[in-house]
Short mmCIF file of C-alpha atoms in Angstrom, two decimals:
data_model
loop_
_atom_site.label_atom_id
_atom_site.label_comp_id
_atom_site.label_asym_id
_atom_site.label_seq_id
_atom_site.Cartn_x
_atom_site.Cartn_y
_atom_site.Cartn_z
CA ALA R 1 -60.52 -17.92 -46.57
CA LYS R 2 -57.90 -20.60 -47.05
CA ALA R 3 -58.19 -22.87 -50.03
CA LYS R 4 -58.83 -26.46 -48.97
CA GLY R 5 -57.56 -29.53 -50.75
CA LYS R 6 -58.37 -33.14 -50.10
CA LYS R 7 -59.22 -34.08 -46.52
CA GLY R 8 -59.53 -30.40 -45.59
CA VAL R 9 -55.79 -29.67 -45.77
CA SER R 10 -55.02 -26.02 -46.59
CA SER R 11 -53.57 -25.73 -50.08
CA THR R 12 -52.53 -22.08 -50.36
CA PRO R 13 -48.99 -21.60 -51.73
CA GLY R 14 -47.78 -20.62 -48.27
CA ASP R 15 -49.21 -23.73 -46.61
CA VAL R 16 -47.78 -25.96 -49.31
CA ALA R 17 -44.33 -24.34 -48.97
CA VAL R 18 -44.25 -24.68 -45.19
CA ARG R 19 -45.25 -28.35 -45.39
CA TYR R 20 -42.65 -29.00 -48.09
CA PHE R 21 -39.83 -27.52 -46.00
CA GLU R 22 -40.64 -29.86 -43.12
CA ARG R 23 -38.86 -32.66 -45.00
CA PHE R 24 -35.55 -30.85 -44.29
CA GLN R 25 -34.19 -31.35 -40.78
CA PRO R 26 -32.48 -28.46 -38.96
CA PRO R 27 -28.73 -29.01 -38.57
CA GLY R 28 -27.75 -30.35 -35.19
CA THR R 29 -31.08 -31.98 -34.42
CA PRO R 30 -31.28 -35.76 -33.81
CA GLY R 31 -31.16 -37.67 -37.07
CA ALA R 32 -30.25 -34.65 -39.19
CA PRO R 33 -27.67 -35.39 -41.91
CA ASN R 34 -24.30 -33.82 -41.16
CA ASP R 35 -22.92 -32.94 -44.59
CA ARG R 36 -22.37 -29.88 -46.73
CA ALA R 37 -25.30 -30.59 -49.06
CA ALA R 38 -27.76 -30.80 -46.17
CA THR R 39 -26.40 -27.60 -44.65
CA SER R 40 -26.70 -25.79 -47.98
CA SER R 41 -30.27 -27.02 -48.41
CA TYR R 42 -31.24 -25.73 -45.00
CA PHE R 43 -29.77 -22.34 -45.84
CA GLY R 44 -32.44 -22.14 -48.55
CA VAL R 45 -35.13 -23.23 -46.09
CA LEU R 46 -34.21 -20.42 -43.69
CA VAL R 47 -34.25 -17.83 -46.47
CA ALA R 48 -37.68 -19.11 -47.48
CA TYR R 49 -39.00 -18.83 -43.91
CA GLY R 50 -37.89 -15.21 -43.79
CA ALA R 51 -39.46 -14.51 -47.18
CA LEU R 52 -42.73 -16.05 -45.96
CA SER R 53 -42.92 -13.82 -42.88
CA LYS R 54 -45.65 -11.55 -44.28
CA TRP R 55 -47.75 -14.54 -45.27
CA MET R 56 -47.27 -16.04 -41.81
CA ALA R 57 -48.31 -12.78 -40.18
CA ASN R 58 -51.57 -12.80 -42.16
CA HIS R 59 -52.36 -16.50 -42.42
CA GLY R 60 -50.00 -18.62 -40.34
CA GLY R 61 -51.34 -17.96 -36.88
CA LYS R 62 -49.17 -16.91 -33.93
CA ALA R 63 -49.05 -20.34 -32.34
CA SER R 64 -47.92 -22.00 -35.56
CA THR R 65 -45.30 -19.33 -36.23
CA SER R 66 -43.94 -19.57 -32.69
CA THR R 67 -43.69 -23.34 -33.03
CA LEU R 68 -41.93 -22.99 -36.38
CA ALA R 69 -39.38 -20.60 -34.86
CA ARG R 70 -38.74 -22.91 -31.91
CA ARG R 71 -38.45 -26.12 -33.92
CA ARG R 72 -37.11 -25.00 -37.29
CA VAL R 73 -35.04 -21.81 -36.83
CA LEU R 74 -33.75 -21.48 -33.27
CA PRO R 75 -32.12 -24.96 -33.25
CA VAL R 76 -29.73 -23.77 -35.96
CA LEU R 77 -28.35 -21.21 -33.49
CA ALA R 78 -27.91 -23.68 -30.65
CA PRO R 79 -24.27 -24.18 -29.54
CA GLY R 80 -22.54 -26.71 -31.75
CA ALA R 81 -25.46 -27.17 -34.13
CA VAL R 82 -23.45 -25.89 -37.09
CA ASP R 83 -19.71 -25.94 -37.76
CA SER R 84 -18.87 -22.25 -37.38
CA SER R 85 -15.29 -22.76 -38.54
CA THR R 86 -16.52 -22.81 -42.14
CA ILE R 87 -17.95 -19.99 -44.25
CA ALA R 88 -20.92 -22.20 -45.13
CA GLY R 89 -21.67 -22.86 -41.46
CA CYS R 90 -21.57 -19.17 -40.58
CA ALA R 91 -23.77 -18.40 -43.59
CA VAL R 92 -26.45 -20.80 -42.29
CA ARG R 93 -26.31 -19.22 -38.84
CA ALA R 94 -26.54 -15.76 -40.41
CA ALA R 95 -29.56 -16.90 -42.42
CA ALA R 96 -31.21 -18.11 -39.20
CA CYS R 97 -30.62 -14.69 -37.63
CA TRP R 98 -32.08 -12.96 -40.68
CA ALA R 99 -35.12 -15.25 -40.65
CA LEU R 100 -35.78 -14.41 -36.99
CA GLY R 101 -35.53 -10.71 -37.79
CA GLU R 102 -38.11 -11.09 -40.56
CA LEU R 103 -40.38 -13.30 -38.46
CA SER R 104 -40.32 -10.81 -35.59
CA ASN R 105 -42.85 -8.76 -37.56
CA THR R 106 -45.41 -11.50 -36.99
CA GLY R 107 -45.48 -10.71 -33.28
CA ALA R 108 -45.24 -14.43 -32.59
CA LEU R 109 -41.60 -15.08 -31.70
CA PRO R 110 -40.76 -16.46 -28.24
CA GLU R 111 -38.98 -13.42 -26.83
CA GLU R 112 -36.40 -14.87 -24.45
CA PRO R 113 -35.18 -17.80 -26.62
CA THR R 114 -34.99 -15.46 -29.62
CA HIS R 115 -32.87 -12.85 -27.86
CA GLU R 116 -30.67 -15.44 -26.19
CA ALA R 117 -29.88 -17.01 -29.56
CA LEU R 118 -29.30 -13.71 -31.34
CA LEU R 119 -27.12 -12.35 -28.54
CA ALA R 120 -25.00 -15.51 -28.61
CA ALA R 121 -24.49 -15.01 -32.35
CA LEU R 122 -23.65 -11.32 -31.84
CA VAL R 123 -20.92 -12.00 -29.27
CA ASP R 124 -19.53 -15.19 -30.84
CA PRO R 125 -15.75 -14.64 -31.32
CA VAL R 126 -16.04 -16.11 -34.81
CA GLY R 127 -17.80 -12.88 -35.77
CA LYS R 128 -14.41 -11.20 -35.96
CA SER R 129 -13.42 -13.32 -38.93
CA GLN R 130 -16.99 -13.84 -40.21
CA PRO R 131 -18.60 -10.38 -39.87
CA ALA R 132 -21.69 -11.49 -41.81
CA LEU R 133 -22.80 -13.45 -38.74
CA ARG R 134 -22.41 -10.51 -36.37
CA SER R 135 -24.05 -8.20 -38.91
CA ALA R 136 -27.07 -10.48 -39.33
CA ALA R 137 -27.46 -10.90 -35.56
CA ALA R 138 -27.33 -7.14 -34.90
CA SER R 139 -29.78 -6.44 -37.71
CA ALA R 140 -32.18 -9.12 -36.46
CA ILE R 141 -32.06 -7.79 -32.91
CA ALA R 142 -32.82 -4.28 -34.18
CA ALA R 143 -35.75 -5.61 -36.21
CA SER R 144 -37.13 -7.50 -33.21
CA LEU R 145 -36.90 -4.40 -31.02
CA HIS R 146 -38.81 -2.40 -33.64
CA ALA R 147 -41.46 -5.14 -33.58
CA SER R 148 -41.74 -4.89 -29.76
CA CYS R 149 -40.12 -8.27 -29.26
CA TRP R 150 -38.02 -7.21 -26.28
CA PRO R 151 -35.63 -9.03 -23.95
CA LYS R 152 -36.27 -9.14 -20.22
CA ASN R 153 -32.72 -7.99 -19.53
CA TRP R 154 -31.39 -5.29 -21.84
CA GLU R 155 -27.93 -4.99 -20.32
CA PRO R 156 -26.17 -7.91 -22.10
CA LEU R 157 -27.63 -6.86 -25.45
CA LEU R 158 -26.61 -3.19 -25.15
CA THR R 159 -23.21 -4.05 -23.71
CA ALA R 160 -22.49 -6.34 -26.67
CA ALA R 161 -23.65 -3.75 -29.20
CA ALA R 162 -21.44 -1.07 -27.66
CA ALA R 163 -18.47 -3.45 -27.61
CA ALA R 164 -18.96 -4.31 -31.29
CA VAL R 165 -18.51 -0.61 -32.11
CA ASN R 166 -15.92 0.37 -29.50
CA ASP R 167 -13.65 -2.64 -30.06
CA ALA R 168 -13.08 -1.88 -33.75
CA ALA R 169 -9.30 -1.78 -34.16
CA SER R 170 -9.12 0.11 -37.45
CA GLU R 171 -11.06 2.45 -39.70
CA GLU R 172 -11.87 -0.52 -41.93
CA GLU R 173 -13.43 -2.39 -39.00
CA GLU R 174 -15.36 0.73 -37.96
CA ASN R 175 -16.96 0.86 -41.38
CA ASP R 176 -17.67 -2.82 -41.93
CA ALA R 177 -21.27 -3.98 -41.98
CA SER R 178 -21.21 -5.61 -38.54
CA SER R 179 -20.09 -2.42 -36.79
CA LEU R 180 -22.62 -0.33 -38.69
CA ARG R 181 -25.45 -2.74 -37.85
CA ALA R 182 -24.39 -2.75 -34.18
CA LEU R 183 -24.48 1.03 -34.27
CA ARG R 184 -27.98 0.93 -35.74
CA LEU R 185 -28.98 -1.49 -32.98
CA ILE R 186 -27.93 1.09 -30.38
CA THR R 187 -29.93 3.84 -32.06
CA VAL R 188 -33.01 1.62 -32.33
CA ALA R 189 -32.76 0.70 -28.65
CA ALA R 190 -32.45 4.38 -27.76
CA GLU R 191 -35.53 5.10 -29.85
CA VAL R 192 -37.85 2.36 -28.60
CA ALA R 193 -36.68 2.02 -24.99
CA PRO R 194 -34.53 4.99 -23.94
CA GLU R 195 -35.04 4.19 -20.27
CA HIS R 196 -32.88 1.08 -20.68
CA CYS R 197 -29.98 3.01 -22.21
CA GLY R 198 -29.50 5.45 -19.35
CA ALA R 199 -28.33 3.05 -16.66
CA ALA R 200 -25.05 4.15 -15.11
CA ASN R 201 -23.12 1.11 -16.33
CA LEU R 202 -24.47 1.44 -19.89
CA ALA R 203 -24.64 5.15 -20.59
CA ASN R 204 -20.88 5.68 -20.93
CA PRO R 205 -20.08 2.81 -23.34
CA LEU R 206 -23.16 3.59 -25.44
CA ALA R 207 -22.25 7.28 -25.59
CA ALA R 208 -18.66 6.36 -26.48
CA ALA R 209 -19.87 4.15 -29.31
CA LEU R 210 -22.06 6.90 -30.73
CA ALA R 211 -19.30 9.50 -30.34
CA ARG R 212 -16.75 7.26 -32.03
CA ALA R 213 -19.11 6.64 -34.93
CA ALA R 214 -19.84 10.36 -35.27
CA SER R 215 -16.19 11.37 -35.21
CA SER R 216 -15.16 8.76 -37.77
CA ARG R 217 -17.83 10.00 -40.16
CA THR R 218 -17.36 13.76 -39.69
CA PRO R 219 -15.38 15.30 -42.58
CA ALA R 220 -12.17 17.03 -41.52
CA ARG R 221 -12.25 20.81 -41.79
#
């Protein structure tokens, strides 16, 4: 049972933490401060939300967790919410992706908004110069698929994952974290929903991505 404080308000550490973080406004929302200090503070909030995912799964309630994701995490990934031209801005977006990946284990995330936001982060051109963003998005998508948080349309997701692997221009890019996480995303999708990977327009690029990864990691004889 939850501990109750004055006026019946839950006073477990998790409840207290969630209420405390509400004083920080998500970047890009009306009235939110637009400065580096505020952005840095919200990075910490997002990391905390991810760290609290197990507590939320056991005590938070699905409705409350879904509302938190919609109001406190997904807005960070909205177009223009954060200045992606800076390392700090991309780090906040990457933290939002990671938080969604962790929260997917609660079974409470809104599926379509979650996948739309993560896919947008995965295909954002800034990911070329800021691979941490693409890496976090691919990892979060893989985690959500494992948690049975699935998109209605798999084609854009799988096409983007294959492109992230196949478009690598050098051995260094093939082995960076974003390409490896995209590769893992493909294998997770093949594991949990193989029927979506066999469509005629997807099978070839997915197979090419897996073959390229295998050949680049096979020792020469």
